Amino acid sequence: GNESCSNSPLQLPRGSTVILEQSSPTPGRGTEKINPTGQKSVSAIQSMMKCNAIPYHFGLYDLDFEADYRCVVLTTILPLDKPSNIANSCMMTMRILSTHDSSATQVHNLFESHTLQKVRNYLSKCRLVGSIALSDRQVCDSAEVEFVKRRKSHVGATSVNPVEEEDLHRWFTLARLEARSRACPFVTVQDWNRALLLDDAMKGSLK
């Protein structure tokens, strides 16, 4: 009533990464059973992911606030041919093979403290790198050629997984991560090639 924003889980610092876990529906708790409050939350999340904005309610009207966050949806319940209830621009299916259960405490005990400190320092250095530029014309040319080549190779009635725009976005994302892993502010051809190899390896593990 005082036209001010109240604290909520969606009021996040700039540059935040939002990780959403899509739980398995249980009897009586499917998406069609979500109450009005839950429906508003899902709608706000979808607006944040599609429009980079979150509507805030001010008495008689809603006002969109900028919400440019990276969103990652994790789920273990969806078959390959069923999309998530939460809209997303890129989907990656991964097969996790584990021979035993583990916990954060167990993993922590696998390494000595000085080794863990080196890992923290490395990750901190990578985070300090700003936006990763795609300024190398050779990278852009290679991306264009590779996209057309792979798209042509998947054309036809027998193609199960056609190459789409989201595949190109994923390759660029992986290339930027490769560059960031070297604390480099720009993508090189080597980063692009390693990104394609990594993507092929991830998809190959699903077969």
Short mmCIF file of C-alpha atoms in Angstrom, two decimals:
data_model
loop_
_atom_site.label_atom_id
_atom_site.label_comp_id
_atom_site.label_asym_id
_atom_site.label_seq_id
_atom_site.Cartn_x
_atom_site.Cartn_y
_atom_site.Cartn_z
CA GLY A 1 0.00 0.00 0.00
CA ASN A 2 3.01 2.36 0.39
CA GLU A 3 4.11 1.86 -3.24
CA SER A 4 7.46 0.40 -2.31
CA CYS A 5 9.13 -2.86 -3.31
CA SER A 6 9.03 -5.56 -0.66
CA ASN A 7 11.81 -8.08 -0.21
CA SER A 8 11.26 -11.18 -2.32
CA PRO A 9 13.33 -14.03 -3.76
CA LEU A 10 13.25 -12.33 -7.17
CA GLN A 11 14.92 -9.10 -6.02
CA LEU A 12 18.50 -10.05 -6.84
CA PRO A 13 21.78 -8.18 -7.34
CA ARG A 14 22.79 -7.36 -10.90
CA GLY A 15 24.68 -10.14 -12.63
CA SER A 16 23.07 -12.88 -10.54
CA THR A 17 22.55 -16.39 -11.85
CA VAL A 18 19.17 -17.92 -11.02
CA ILE A 19 19.11 -21.71 -10.70
CA LEU A 20 15.61 -23.23 -10.80
CA GLU A 21 14.97 -26.86 -9.92
CA GLN A 22 11.87 -28.23 -11.65
CA SER A 23 10.60 -30.90 -9.28
CA SER A 24 8.85 -34.07 -10.27
CA PRO A 25 5.05 -33.61 -10.15
CA THR A 26 3.25 -35.71 -7.57
CA PRO A 27 -0.45 -36.73 -7.53
CA GLY A 28 -2.50 -33.60 -6.95
CA ARG A 29 0.51 -31.32 -7.38
CA GLY A 30 0.85 -31.04 -11.15
CA THR A 31 1.11 -27.69 -12.91
CA GLU A 32 -2.67 -27.55 -13.21
CA LYS A 33 -2.91 -27.60 -9.37
CA ILE A 34 -0.71 -24.55 -8.76
CA ASN A 35 -2.53 -21.97 -6.64
CA PRO A 36 -2.91 -18.33 -7.77
CA THR A 37 0.21 -17.25 -5.87
CA GLY A 38 2.25 -20.01 -7.47
CA GLN A 39 0.91 -19.12 -10.91
CA LYS A 40 2.02 -15.52 -10.41
CA SER A 41 5.48 -16.72 -9.43
CA VAL A 42 5.77 -18.92 -12.53
CA SER A 43 4.52 -16.04 -14.70
CA ALA A 44 7.12 -13.71 -13.16
CA ILE A 45 9.89 -16.25 -13.79
CA GLN A 46 8.82 -16.69 -17.41
CA SER A 47 8.76 -12.90 -17.87
CA MET A 48 12.26 -12.70 -16.38
CA MET A 49 13.58 -15.36 -18.75
CA LYS A 50 11.83 -14.20 -21.94
CA CYS A 51 11.70 -10.40 -21.50
CA ASN A 52 14.42 -9.71 -18.89
CA ALA A 53 11.80 -7.97 -16.76
CA ILE A 54 9.82 -8.71 -13.60
CA PRO A 55 6.41 -7.09 -12.95
CA TYR A 56 6.07 -5.45 -9.54
CA HIS A 57 2.59 -4.71 -8.22
CA PHE A 58 1.99 -1.14 -7.01
CA GLY A 59 -1.54 -1.10 -5.66
CA LEU A 60 -3.64 -0.62 -8.80
CA TYR A 61 -1.05 -1.34 -11.47
CA ASP A 62 2.02 -3.42 -12.35
CA LEU A 63 5.35 -1.90 -13.35
CA ASP A 64 8.07 -3.90 -15.11
CA PHE A 65 11.54 -3.69 -13.58
CA GLU A 66 14.68 -4.72 -15.45
CA ALA A 67 15.79 -8.22 -14.48
CA ASP A 68 18.66 -9.24 -16.75
CA TYR A 69 19.69 -12.46 -15.00
CA ARG A 70 21.16 -15.70 -16.27
CA CYS A 71 18.65 -18.48 -15.63
CA VAL A 72 19.42 -22.19 -15.47
CA VAL A 73 16.58 -24.73 -15.13
CA LEU A 74 17.59 -28.14 -13.76
CA THR A 75 15.33 -31.17 -13.96
CA THR A 76 15.64 -34.94 -14.02
CA ILE A 77 12.05 -35.70 -14.97
CA LEU A 78 11.57 -34.68 -18.59
CA PRO A 79 11.83 -37.03 -21.56
CA LEU A 80 13.78 -35.73 -24.55
CA ASP A 81 10.64 -34.92 -26.53
CA LYS A 82 8.82 -33.02 -23.76
CA PRO A 83 9.65 -29.33 -23.22
CA SER A 84 9.94 -27.77 -19.79
CA ASN A 85 6.97 -25.89 -18.35
CA ILE A 86 9.33 -22.95 -17.88
CA ALA A 87 10.29 -21.34 -21.19
CA ASN A 88 13.98 -21.46 -22.06
CA SER A 89 16.08 -20.47 -25.06
CA CYS A 90 18.51 -23.37 -24.97
CA MET A 91 18.18 -26.95 -23.72
CA MET A 92 20.97 -29.42 -23.05
CA THR A 93 20.33 -33.02 -22.01
CA MET A 94 23.07 -34.76 -20.05
CA ARG A 95 23.43 -38.32 -18.85
CA ILE A 96 25.00 -38.57 -15.41
CA LEU A 97 26.72 -41.83 -14.54
CA SER A 98 27.54 -42.32 -10.87
CA THR A 99 28.77 -45.43 -9.14
CA HIS A 100 28.21 -44.12 -5.62
CA ASP A 101 26.56 -41.33 -3.69
CA SER A 102 28.65 -38.36 -2.61
CA SER A 103 28.22 -35.19 -0.59
CA ALA A 104 29.89 -31.80 -0.46
CA THR A 105 31.72 -32.89 2.70
CA GLN A 106 33.10 -36.02 1.05
CA VAL A 107 34.30 -34.08 -2.00
CA HIS A 108 35.91 -31.47 0.26
CA ASN A 109 37.88 -34.19 2.03
CA LEU A 110 39.30 -35.48 -1.26
CA PHE A 111 41.57 -32.44 -1.61
CA GLU A 112 44.06 -30.72 0.66
CA SER A 113 43.30 -27.17 1.77
CA HIS A 114 46.07 -25.57 -0.32
CA THR A 115 44.72 -27.31 -3.44
CA LEU A 116 41.22 -26.03 -2.75
CA GLN A 117 42.63 -22.53 -2.24
CA LYS A 118 44.32 -22.68 -5.65
CA VAL A 119 41.00 -23.68 -7.22
CA ARG A 120 39.23 -20.77 -5.49
CA ASN A 121 41.90 -18.33 -6.66
CA TYR A 122 41.61 -19.63 -10.22
CA LEU A 123 37.80 -19.31 -10.25
CA SER A 124 38.02 -15.82 -8.76
CA LYS A 125 40.46 -14.76 -11.48
CA CYS A 126 38.13 -16.09 -14.17
CA ARG A 127 35.16 -14.26 -12.66
CA LEU A 128 37.06 -10.96 -12.78
CA VAL A 129 37.10 -11.11 -16.57
CA GLY A 130 34.34 -8.87 -17.92
CA SER A 131 32.22 -9.59 -20.96
CA ILE A 132 33.87 -11.92 -23.46
CA ALA A 133 34.11 -10.27 -26.89
CA LEU A 134 33.61 -11.96 -30.25
CA SER A 135 35.85 -9.47 -32.02
CA ASP A 136 37.94 -11.90 -34.06
CA ARG A 137 36.59 -11.94 -37.60
CA GLN A 138 38.11 -15.38 -38.15
CA VAL A 139 35.98 -16.76 -35.32
CA CYS A 140 32.79 -15.30 -36.81
CA ASP A 141 33.66 -16.67 -40.26
CA SER A 142 34.39 -20.11 -38.80
CA ALA A 143 31.09 -20.06 -36.90
CA GLU A 144 29.16 -19.17 -40.05
CA VAL A 145 30.82 -21.90 -42.11
CA GLU A 146 30.42 -24.54 -39.39
CA PHE A 147 26.77 -23.68 -38.76
CA VAL A 148 25.88 -23.98 -42.46
CA LYS A 149 27.92 -27.18 -42.81
CA ARG A 150 26.30 -28.90 -39.84
CA ARG A 151 22.84 -27.67 -40.74
CA LYS A 152 23.16 -29.13 -44.25
CA SER A 153 24.39 -32.45 -42.88
CA HIS A 154 21.24 -32.76 -40.74
CA VAL A 155 18.73 -31.82 -43.43
CA GLY A 156 16.31 -34.55 -44.45
CA ALA A 157 13.41 -36.63 -43.26
CA THR A 158 15.75 -39.00 -41.40
CA SER A 159 17.29 -36.24 -39.29
CA VAL A 160 16.27 -36.62 -35.64
CA ASN A 161 18.17 -33.66 -34.21
CA PRO A 162 18.30 -30.83 -36.76
CA VAL A 163 20.79 -28.03 -36.17
CA GLU A 164 18.89 -24.93 -35.05
CA GLU A 165 19.66 -21.39 -33.92
CA GLU A 166 19.90 -22.47 -30.28
CA ASP A 167 22.76 -24.79 -31.22
CA LEU A 168 24.74 -21.80 -32.53
CA HIS A 169 24.01 -19.88 -29.32
CA ARG A 170 25.20 -22.85 -27.27
CA TRP A 171 28.45 -23.09 -29.26
CA PHE A 172 29.15 -19.40 -28.70
CA THR A 173 28.41 -19.80 -24.98
CA LEU A 174 30.85 -22.70 -24.74
CA ALA A 175 33.46 -20.72 -26.69
CA ARG A 176 33.10 -17.81 -24.27
CA LEU A 177 33.49 -20.21 -21.33
CA GLU A 178 36.63 -21.60 -22.94
CA ALA A 179 38.01 -18.07 -23.20
CA ARG A 180 37.00 -17.28 -19.62
CA SER A 181 38.75 -20.43 -18.41
CA ARG A 182 41.98 -18.81 -19.67
CA ALA A 183 41.01 -15.44 -18.16
CA CYS A 184 41.01 -14.06 -21.70
CA PRO A 185 38.60 -11.20 -22.61
CA PHE A 186 38.06 -12.38 -26.19
CA VAL A 187 37.30 -15.63 -28.05
CA THR A 188 39.96 -17.16 -30.29
CA VAL A 189 39.61 -19.76 -33.05
CA GLN A 190 41.12 -22.30 -30.67
CA ASP A 191 38.35 -21.55 -28.14
CA TRP A 192 35.74 -22.02 -30.86
CA ASN A 193 37.23 -25.35 -31.97
CA ARG A 194 37.43 -26.64 -28.40
CA ALA A 195 33.81 -25.57 -27.84
CA LEU A 196 32.67 -27.68 -30.79
CA LEU A 197 34.65 -30.67 -29.54
CA LEU A 198 33.11 -30.28 -26.08
CA ASP A 199 29.60 -30.00 -27.51
CA ASP A 200 30.13 -33.10 -29.67
CA ALA A 201 31.43 -35.00 -26.64
CA MET A 202 28.41 -34.01 -24.52
CA LYS A 203 25.96 -35.07 -27.21
CA GLY A 204 27.92 -38.23 -27.89
CA SER A 205 27.59 -39.27 -24.24
CA LEU A 206 23.80 -39.36 -24.67
CA LYS A 207 23.87 -42.00 -27.38
#
